[in-house]
Short mmCIF file of C-alpha atoms in Angstrom, two decimals:
data_model
loop_
_atom_site.label_atom_id
_atom_site.label_comp_id
_atom_site.label_asym_id
_atom_site.label_seq_id
_atom_site.Cartn_x
_atom_site.Cartn_y
_atom_site.Cartn_z
CA UNK Y 1 95.33 233.03 145.56
CA UNK Y 2 98.67 231.94 144.17
CA UNK Y 3 99.96 235.50 143.87
CA UNK Y 4 99.69 235.92 147.60
CA UNK Y 5 100.68 232.44 148.74
CA UNK Y 6 103.38 231.72 151.30
CA UNK Y 7 104.04 228.75 153.55
CA UNK Y 8 103.77 228.96 157.31
CA UNK Y 9 106.91 228.18 159.22
CA UNK Y 10 106.38 225.13 161.37
CA UNK Y 11 107.26 226.95 164.58
CA UNK Y 12 104.82 229.78 163.98
CA UNK Y 13 101.18 230.01 164.89
CA UNK Y 14 98.60 229.70 162.13
CA UNK Y 15 96.12 232.53 161.66
CA UNK Y 16 92.96 233.06 159.65
CA UNK Y 17 90.97 236.24 159.14
CA UNK Y 18 87.44 235.85 157.75
CA UNK Y 19 85.87 238.91 156.16
CA UNK Y 20 82.09 238.93 156.64
CA UNK Y 21 79.46 241.58 155.97
CA UNK Y 22 78.63 242.01 159.66
CA UNK Y 23 81.94 241.21 161.33
CA UNK Y 24 85.58 240.24 160.96
CA UNK Y 25 86.64 237.00 162.65
CA UNK Y 26 90.27 236.31 163.51
CA UNK Y 27 91.61 233.09 164.94
CA UNK Y 28 95.16 232.11 165.75
CA UNK Y 29 96.07 228.51 166.46
CA UNK Y 30 99.17 227.17 168.12
CA UNK Y 31 100.65 223.70 168.19
CA UNK Y 32 100.73 221.03 165.51
CA UNK Y 33 98.48 218.33 164.15
CA UNK Y 34 98.85 216.24 167.28
CA UNK Y 35 97.74 219.10 169.51
CA UNK Y 36 96.14 222.29 168.22
CA UNK Y 37 94.59 224.89 170.46
CA UNK Y 38 93.21 228.41 170.15
CA UNK Y 39 95.77 231.07 171.03
CA UNK Y 40 93.66 234.08 170.00
CA UNK Y 41 90.04 234.38 168.90
CA UNK Y 42 88.50 237.79 168.31
CA UNK Y 43 85.60 239.19 166.31
CA UNK Y 44 84.88 242.86 165.66
CA UNK Y 45 82.07 244.61 163.74
CA UNK Y 46 82.98 245.19 160.10
CA UNK Y 47 80.83 248.28 159.65
CA UNK Y 48 78.58 246.74 157.01
CA UNK Y 49 80.03 248.84 154.16
CA UNK Y 50 83.09 247.05 152.81
CA UNK Y 51 81.21 243.82 152.07
CA UNK Y 52 77.59 243.71 150.99
CA UNK Y 53 75.53 240.76 149.83
CA UNK Y 54 78.58 238.49 150.10
CA UNK Y 55 80.65 240.61 147.73
CA UNK Y 56 83.53 243.02 148.28
CA UNK Y 57 82.30 246.56 147.61
CA UNK Y 58 85.17 248.69 148.89
CA UNK Y 59 88.22 247.18 150.57
CA UNK Y 60 89.12 250.57 152.00
CA UNK Y 61 86.04 250.52 154.22
CA UNK Y 62 87.50 247.48 155.99
CA UNK Y 63 90.71 249.23 157.02
CA UNK Y 64 89.42 250.80 160.23
CA UNK Y 65 87.78 247.57 161.47
CA UNK Y 66 90.94 245.59 160.67
CA UNK Y 67 93.05 248.14 162.51
CA UNK Y 68 90.70 247.89 165.49
CA UNK Y 69 91.08 244.11 165.35
CA UNK Y 70 94.86 244.45 165.21
CA UNK Y 71 94.80 246.62 168.31
CA UNK Y 72 92.72 244.01 170.14
CA UNK Y 73 95.22 241.21 169.45
CA UNK Y 74 98.38 243.24 169.95
CA UNK Y 75 99.23 243.44 166.26
CA UNK Y 76 99.39 240.90 163.43
CA UNK Y 77 102.56 239.03 164.36
CA UNK Y 78 102.16 235.89 162.24
CA UNK Y 79 101.26 235.41 158.56
CA UNK Y 80 97.50 235.52 158.04
CA UNK Y 81 95.32 233.59 155.59
CA UNK Y 82 92.57 235.93 154.44
CA UNK Y 83 89.17 235.09 152.95
CA UNK Y 84 87.40 236.55 149.95
CA UNK Y 85 83.59 236.56 149.78
CA UNK Y 86 82.45 233.64 147.69
CA UNK Y 87 80.35 235.72 145.27
CA UNK Y 88 83.56 237.41 144.09
CA UNK Y 89 85.03 234.08 143.00
CA UNK Y 90 84.01 231.57 140.36
CA UNK Y 91 84.91 227.93 140.96
CA UNK Y 92 84.80 225.40 138.15
CA UNK Y 93 85.91 221.81 137.58
CA UNK Y 94 87.79 221.70 134.27
CA UNK Y 95 88.95 218.60 132.40
CA UNK Y 96 92.42 218.75 130.86
CA UNK Y 97 94.87 216.27 129.35
CA UNK Y 98 96.93 214.52 132.04
CA UNK Y 99 99.92 216.75 132.91
CA UNK Y 100 101.83 218.31 135.79
CA UNK Y 101 99.83 220.93 137.71
CA UNK Y 102 102.16 223.77 136.68
CA UNK Y 103 101.72 222.78 133.05
CA UNK Y 104 97.96 222.66 133.60
CA UNK Y 105 98.01 226.25 134.82
CA UNK Y 106 99.83 227.26 131.65
CA UNK Y 107 97.45 225.27 129.42
CA UNK Y 108 94.35 226.71 131.11
CA UNK Y 109 95.00 230.21 129.85
CA UNK Y 110 94.26 229.22 126.24
CA UNK Y 111 90.71 228.06 126.99
CA UNK Y 112 90.12 230.22 130.06
CA UNK Y 113 87.31 232.31 128.57
CA UNK Y 114 85.31 229.15 127.83
CA UNK Y 115 84.79 228.81 131.58
CA UNK Y 116 85.10 232.35 132.98
CA UNK Y 117 83.64 235.71 131.88
CA UNK Y 118 86.94 237.61 131.75
CA UNK Y 119 90.40 237.21 130.30
CA UNK Y 120 93.12 235.13 131.94
CA UNK Y 121 95.30 238.27 132.10
CA UNK Y 122 92.62 239.99 134.21
CA UNK Y 123 92.29 237.10 136.67
CA UNK Y 124 93.91 235.76 139.81
CA UNK Y 125 93.77 231.99 139.46
CA UNK Y 126 94.33 229.05 141.78
CA UNK Y 127 94.25 225.47 140.54
CA UNK Y 128 94.41 222.03 142.15
CA UNK Y 129 93.81 218.48 141.00
CA UNK Y 130 90.59 216.80 142.19
CA UNK Y 131 88.90 213.44 141.95
CA UNK Y 132 85.84 213.81 139.75
CA UNK Y 133 82.81 211.54 140.27
CA UNK Y 134 82.16 211.86 136.55
CA UNK Y 135 84.52 209.40 134.93
CA UNK Y 136 87.35 211.04 133.00
CA UNK Y 137 88.32 209.99 129.51
CA UNK Y 138 91.60 208.02 129.43
CA UNK Y 139 94.58 210.37 129.50
CA UNK Y 140 92.65 213.25 131.06
CA UNK Y 141 92.38 214.72 134.55
CA UNK Y 142 90.07 217.09 136.44
CA UNK Y 143 91.26 220.29 138.11
CA UNK Y 144 89.40 222.64 140.41
CA UNK Y 145 89.91 226.22 139.22
CA UNK Y 146 89.11 229.22 141.42
CA UNK Y 147 89.24 232.53 139.58
CA UNK Y 148 88.69 236.10 140.73
CA UNK Y 149 89.15 239.42 139.00
CA UNK Y 150 92.73 240.49 139.56
CA UNK Y 151 91.78 243.98 140.71
CA UNK Y 152 89.76 242.50 143.58
CA UNK Y 153 92.71 240.47 144.83
CA UNK Y 154 95.06 243.42 144.41
CA UNK Y 155 92.75 245.66 146.47
CA UNK Y 156 92.75 243.10 149.30
CA UNK Y 157 96.53 242.81 149.13
CA UNK Y 158 96.86 246.60 149.41
CA UNK Y 159 94.45 246.57 152.34
CA UNK Y 160 96.50 243.91 154.11
CA UNK Y 161 99.73 245.82 153.51
CA UNK Y 162 98.27 249.06 154.86
CA UNK Y 163 96.95 247.25 157.94
CA UNK Y 164 100.34 245.65 158.63
CA UNK Y 165 99.26 242.11 157.77
CA UNK Y 166 101.76 239.68 156.28
CA UNK Y 167 99.65 237.58 153.94
CA UNK Y 168 100.00 233.81 153.90
CA UNK Y 169 97.31 233.39 151.25
CA UNK Y 170 93.97 234.68 149.99
CA UNK Y 171 91.28 232.04 149.60
CA UNK Y 172 87.56 231.71 148.81
CA UNK Y 173 85.57 231.54 152.01
CA UNK Y 174 83.50 228.54 150.91
CA UNK Y 175 86.61 226.44 150.26
CA UNK Y 176 87.87 227.32 153.75
CA UNK Y 177 84.49 226.41 155.29
CA UNK Y 178 84.49 223.04 153.56
CA UNK Y 179 88.03 222.26 154.77
CA UNK Y 180 87.13 223.21 158.34
CA UNK Y 181 84.37 220.63 158.76
CA UNK Y 182 86.15 217.80 156.94
CA UNK Y 183 89.34 217.95 158.96
CA UNK Y 184 92.65 216.44 157.84
CA UNK Y 185 91.51 212.87 157.22
CA UNK Y 186 87.73 212.61 156.83
CA UNK Y 187 86.63 211.19 153.50
CA UNK Y 188 83.42 209.60 152.24
CA UNK Y 189 83.18 206.88 149.57
CA UNK Y 190 80.12 208.43 147.92
CA UNK Y 191 78.62 211.89 147.48
CA UNK Y 192 77.33 214.29 150.12
CA UNK Y 193 76.30 217.90 150.51
CA UNK Y 194 77.89 220.33 152.94
CA UNK Y 195 75.38 223.06 153.82
CA UNK Y 196 76.34 226.22 155.67
CA UNK Y 197 73.53 228.46 156.90
CA UNK Y 198 74.62 232.03 157.54
CA UNK Y 199 72.89 235.37 157.97
CA UNK Y 200 71.79 236.46 154.51
CA UNK Y 201 73.73 233.85 152.57
CA UNK Y 202 73.97 230.09 152.24
CA UNK Y 203 76.88 228.02 150.98
CA UNK Y 204 76.35 224.55 149.56
CA UNK Y 205 79.18 222.27 148.47
CA UNK Y 206 78.91 218.95 146.68
CA UNK Y 207 81.55 216.71 148.19
CA UNK Y 208 83.03 213.54 146.73
CA UNK Y 209 85.51 211.67 148.93
CA UNK Y 210 87.55 214.58 150.36
CA UNK Y 211 87.01 216.88 147.36
CA UNK Y 212 84.59 219.71 146.77
CA UNK Y 213 83.41 219.47 143.15
CA UNK Y 214 80.52 221.95 143.06
CA UNK Y 215 80.19 225.20 145.01
CA UNK Y 216 76.94 227.20 145.19
CA UNK Y 217 76.32 230.50 146.96
CA UNK Y 218 72.81 231.92 147.40
CA UNK Y 219 71.56 235.09 149.03
CA UNK Y 220 68.87 233.93 151.44
CA UNK Y 221 67.19 235.88 154.21
CA UNK Y 222 66.36 233.75 157.21
CA UNK Y 223 63.73 235.76 159.06
CA UNK Y 224 62.28 235.31 162.52
CA UNK Y 225 58.56 234.58 162.17
CA UNK Y 226 57.98 234.65 165.91
CA UNK Y 227 60.10 234.83 169.01
CA UNK Y 228 62.66 232.03 168.99
CA UNK Y 229 61.46 230.59 165.66
CA UNK Y 230 63.02 231.23 162.23
CA UNK Y 231 61.67 230.48 158.78
CA UNK Y 232 64.20 228.21 157.09
CA UNK Y 233 62.04 227.47 154.03
CA UNK Y 234 64.33 229.44 151.62
CA UNK Y 235 67.31 227.35 152.72
CA UNK Y 236 65.30 224.11 152.53
CA UNK Y 237 64.22 224.96 148.96
CA UNK Y 238 67.82 225.73 147.99
CA UNK Y 239 68.99 222.38 149.34
CA UNK Y 240 66.23 220.65 147.37
CA UNK Y 241 67.09 222.54 144.17
CA UNK Y 242 70.76 221.66 144.58
CA UNK Y 243 69.97 217.96 145.07
CA UNK Y 244 67.84 217.99 141.91
CA UNK Y 245 70.64 219.65 139.92
CA UNK Y 246 73.28 217.28 141.27
CA UNK Y 247 71.22 214.18 140.51
CA UNK Y 248 70.75 215.37 136.93
CA UNK Y 249 74.38 216.34 136.36
CA UNK Y 250 76.12 213.58 138.36
CA UNK Y 251 73.87 210.64 137.60
CA UNK Y 252 76.32 207.98 138.79
CA UNK Y 253 76.97 209.69 142.13
CA UNK Y 254 74.82 208.60 145.06
CA UNK Y 255 74.22 211.35 147.62
CA UNK Y 256 74.17 209.65 151.00
CA UNK Y 257 73.95 212.41 153.58
CA UNK Y 258 74.16 216.13 154.36
CA UNK Y 259 76.72 217.83 156.59
CA UNK Y 260 75.15 220.87 158.27
CA UNK Y 261 77.22 223.75 159.61
CA UNK Y 262 77.19 227.53 159.92
CA UNK Y 263 75.83 230.12 162.30
CA UNK Y 264 72.30 228.64 162.38
CA UNK Y 265 73.33 225.03 162.88
CA UNK Y 266 72.02 224.92 166.45
CA UNK Y 267 68.60 226.39 165.61
CA UNK Y 268 65.74 224.19 166.72
CA UNK Y 269 64.10 222.24 163.91
CA UNK Y 270 66.57 223.04 161.10
CA UNK Y 271 68.19 219.60 161.04
CA UNK Y 272 64.82 217.85 161.20
CA UNK Y 273 63.17 219.83 158.40
CA UNK Y 274 66.11 219.25 156.04
CA UNK Y 275 66.02 215.52 156.83
CA UNK Y 276 62.28 215.37 156.25
CA UNK Y 277 62.31 217.23 152.93
CA UNK Y 278 65.51 215.71 151.49
CA UNK Y 279 65.08 212.14 152.72
CA UNK Y 280 68.76 212.15 153.72
CA UNK Y 281 70.51 211.80 157.06
CA UNK Y 282 71.78 215.16 158.33
CA UNK Y 283 74.96 215.27 160.42
CA UNK Y 284 75.67 218.32 162.57
CA UNK Y 285 79.23 219.57 162.12
CA UNK Y 286 81.60 222.11 163.65
CA UNK Y 287 85.12 223.30 162.77
CA UNK Y 288 86.68 222.34 166.11
CA UNK Y 289 86.30 218.59 166.53
CA UNK Y 290 87.66 217.49 163.13
CA UNK Y 291 90.96 219.21 163.91
CA UNK Y 292 91.13 218.17 167.56
CA UNK Y 293 90.80 221.78 168.72
CA UNK Y 294 89.25 222.16 172.19
CA UNK Y 295 85.89 223.87 171.78
CA UNK Y 296 86.04 227.50 172.96
CA UNK Y 297 83.91 228.40 175.95
CA UNK Y 298 81.99 231.10 174.08
CA UNK Y 299 80.97 232.24 170.59
CA UNK Y 300 81.53 228.88 168.88
CA UNK Y 301 79.16 229.18 165.90
CA UNK Y 302 80.02 230.63 162.51
CA UNK Y 303 83.79 230.17 162.76
CA UNK Y 304 84.16 227.71 159.88
CA UNK Y 305 85.81 230.19 157.52
CA UNK Y 306 88.36 231.50 160.01
CA UNK Y 307 89.33 228.03 161.22
CA UNK Y 308 89.50 226.65 157.69
CA UNK Y 309 91.88 229.44 156.72
CA UNK Y 310 94.10 228.90 159.75
CA UNK Y 311 94.52 225.16 159.13
CA UNK Y 312 95.06 225.51 155.37
CA UNK Y 313 98.70 224.45 155.43
CA UNK Y 314 97.95 221.51 157.72
CA UNK Y 315 95.52 219.73 155.40
#
């Protein structure tokens, strides 16, 4: 969020720390856009108490796991971009009169409660201009607004300070995931869905060109029905429901394909069943290739959030 933002120095490594219910994932990248590589990549169990059902329950319960992670990497020596669980953040596209982005932030506070269920004074807010597939009225613009209760952000900032982390930024995990698979230059002329299948939660983003314009988070249990075979029907239904909603709300936007990522992306049959039920081409994605990062030799799945955080200032 803006209150915690700071720019990376060009000579420093870039680091991202993803907070998940089951584990904490830290990645540190070195180099620049012409040559990025993994300097450090570590995951540790999170204890399952601090985050539950993709929401921050008690930041204090994450202190011991973060300290254990810090010990593994020899301390947090570079600024770190930190994620917030997506169910703690509301993301909306808001239309405003054409103005500078700083003026838009100021103007937003007057109508803030039309879009969010708490007061502007109780919120941490980030805002950026986006291209909207729904045509704007002349003299207007669309902005993507991410809002979180201020006390949640403040608790994470205190946690970082206690753990000896210098914060670069705090960001919604689903925005970081979306950035990770798009890379610095990928853009599509029409609409598409980015689908991330994770343990207990799915993230779906409606993309337009290089923008995310709709973000959906659903709690979904993917269970194993027999050895080596998982039941992905809850995820398939959620993709179908999202496509129906999008086609009703964005009638002029053609959805051409689905980008599939997340921890279950390599599961047998998942790509095929989504293609069959949606009628759309499904493209398998990862967070490494779009940024030219050599693929690690182990534990390569489910790192979208951490990588997306680490490359934030490069996009």
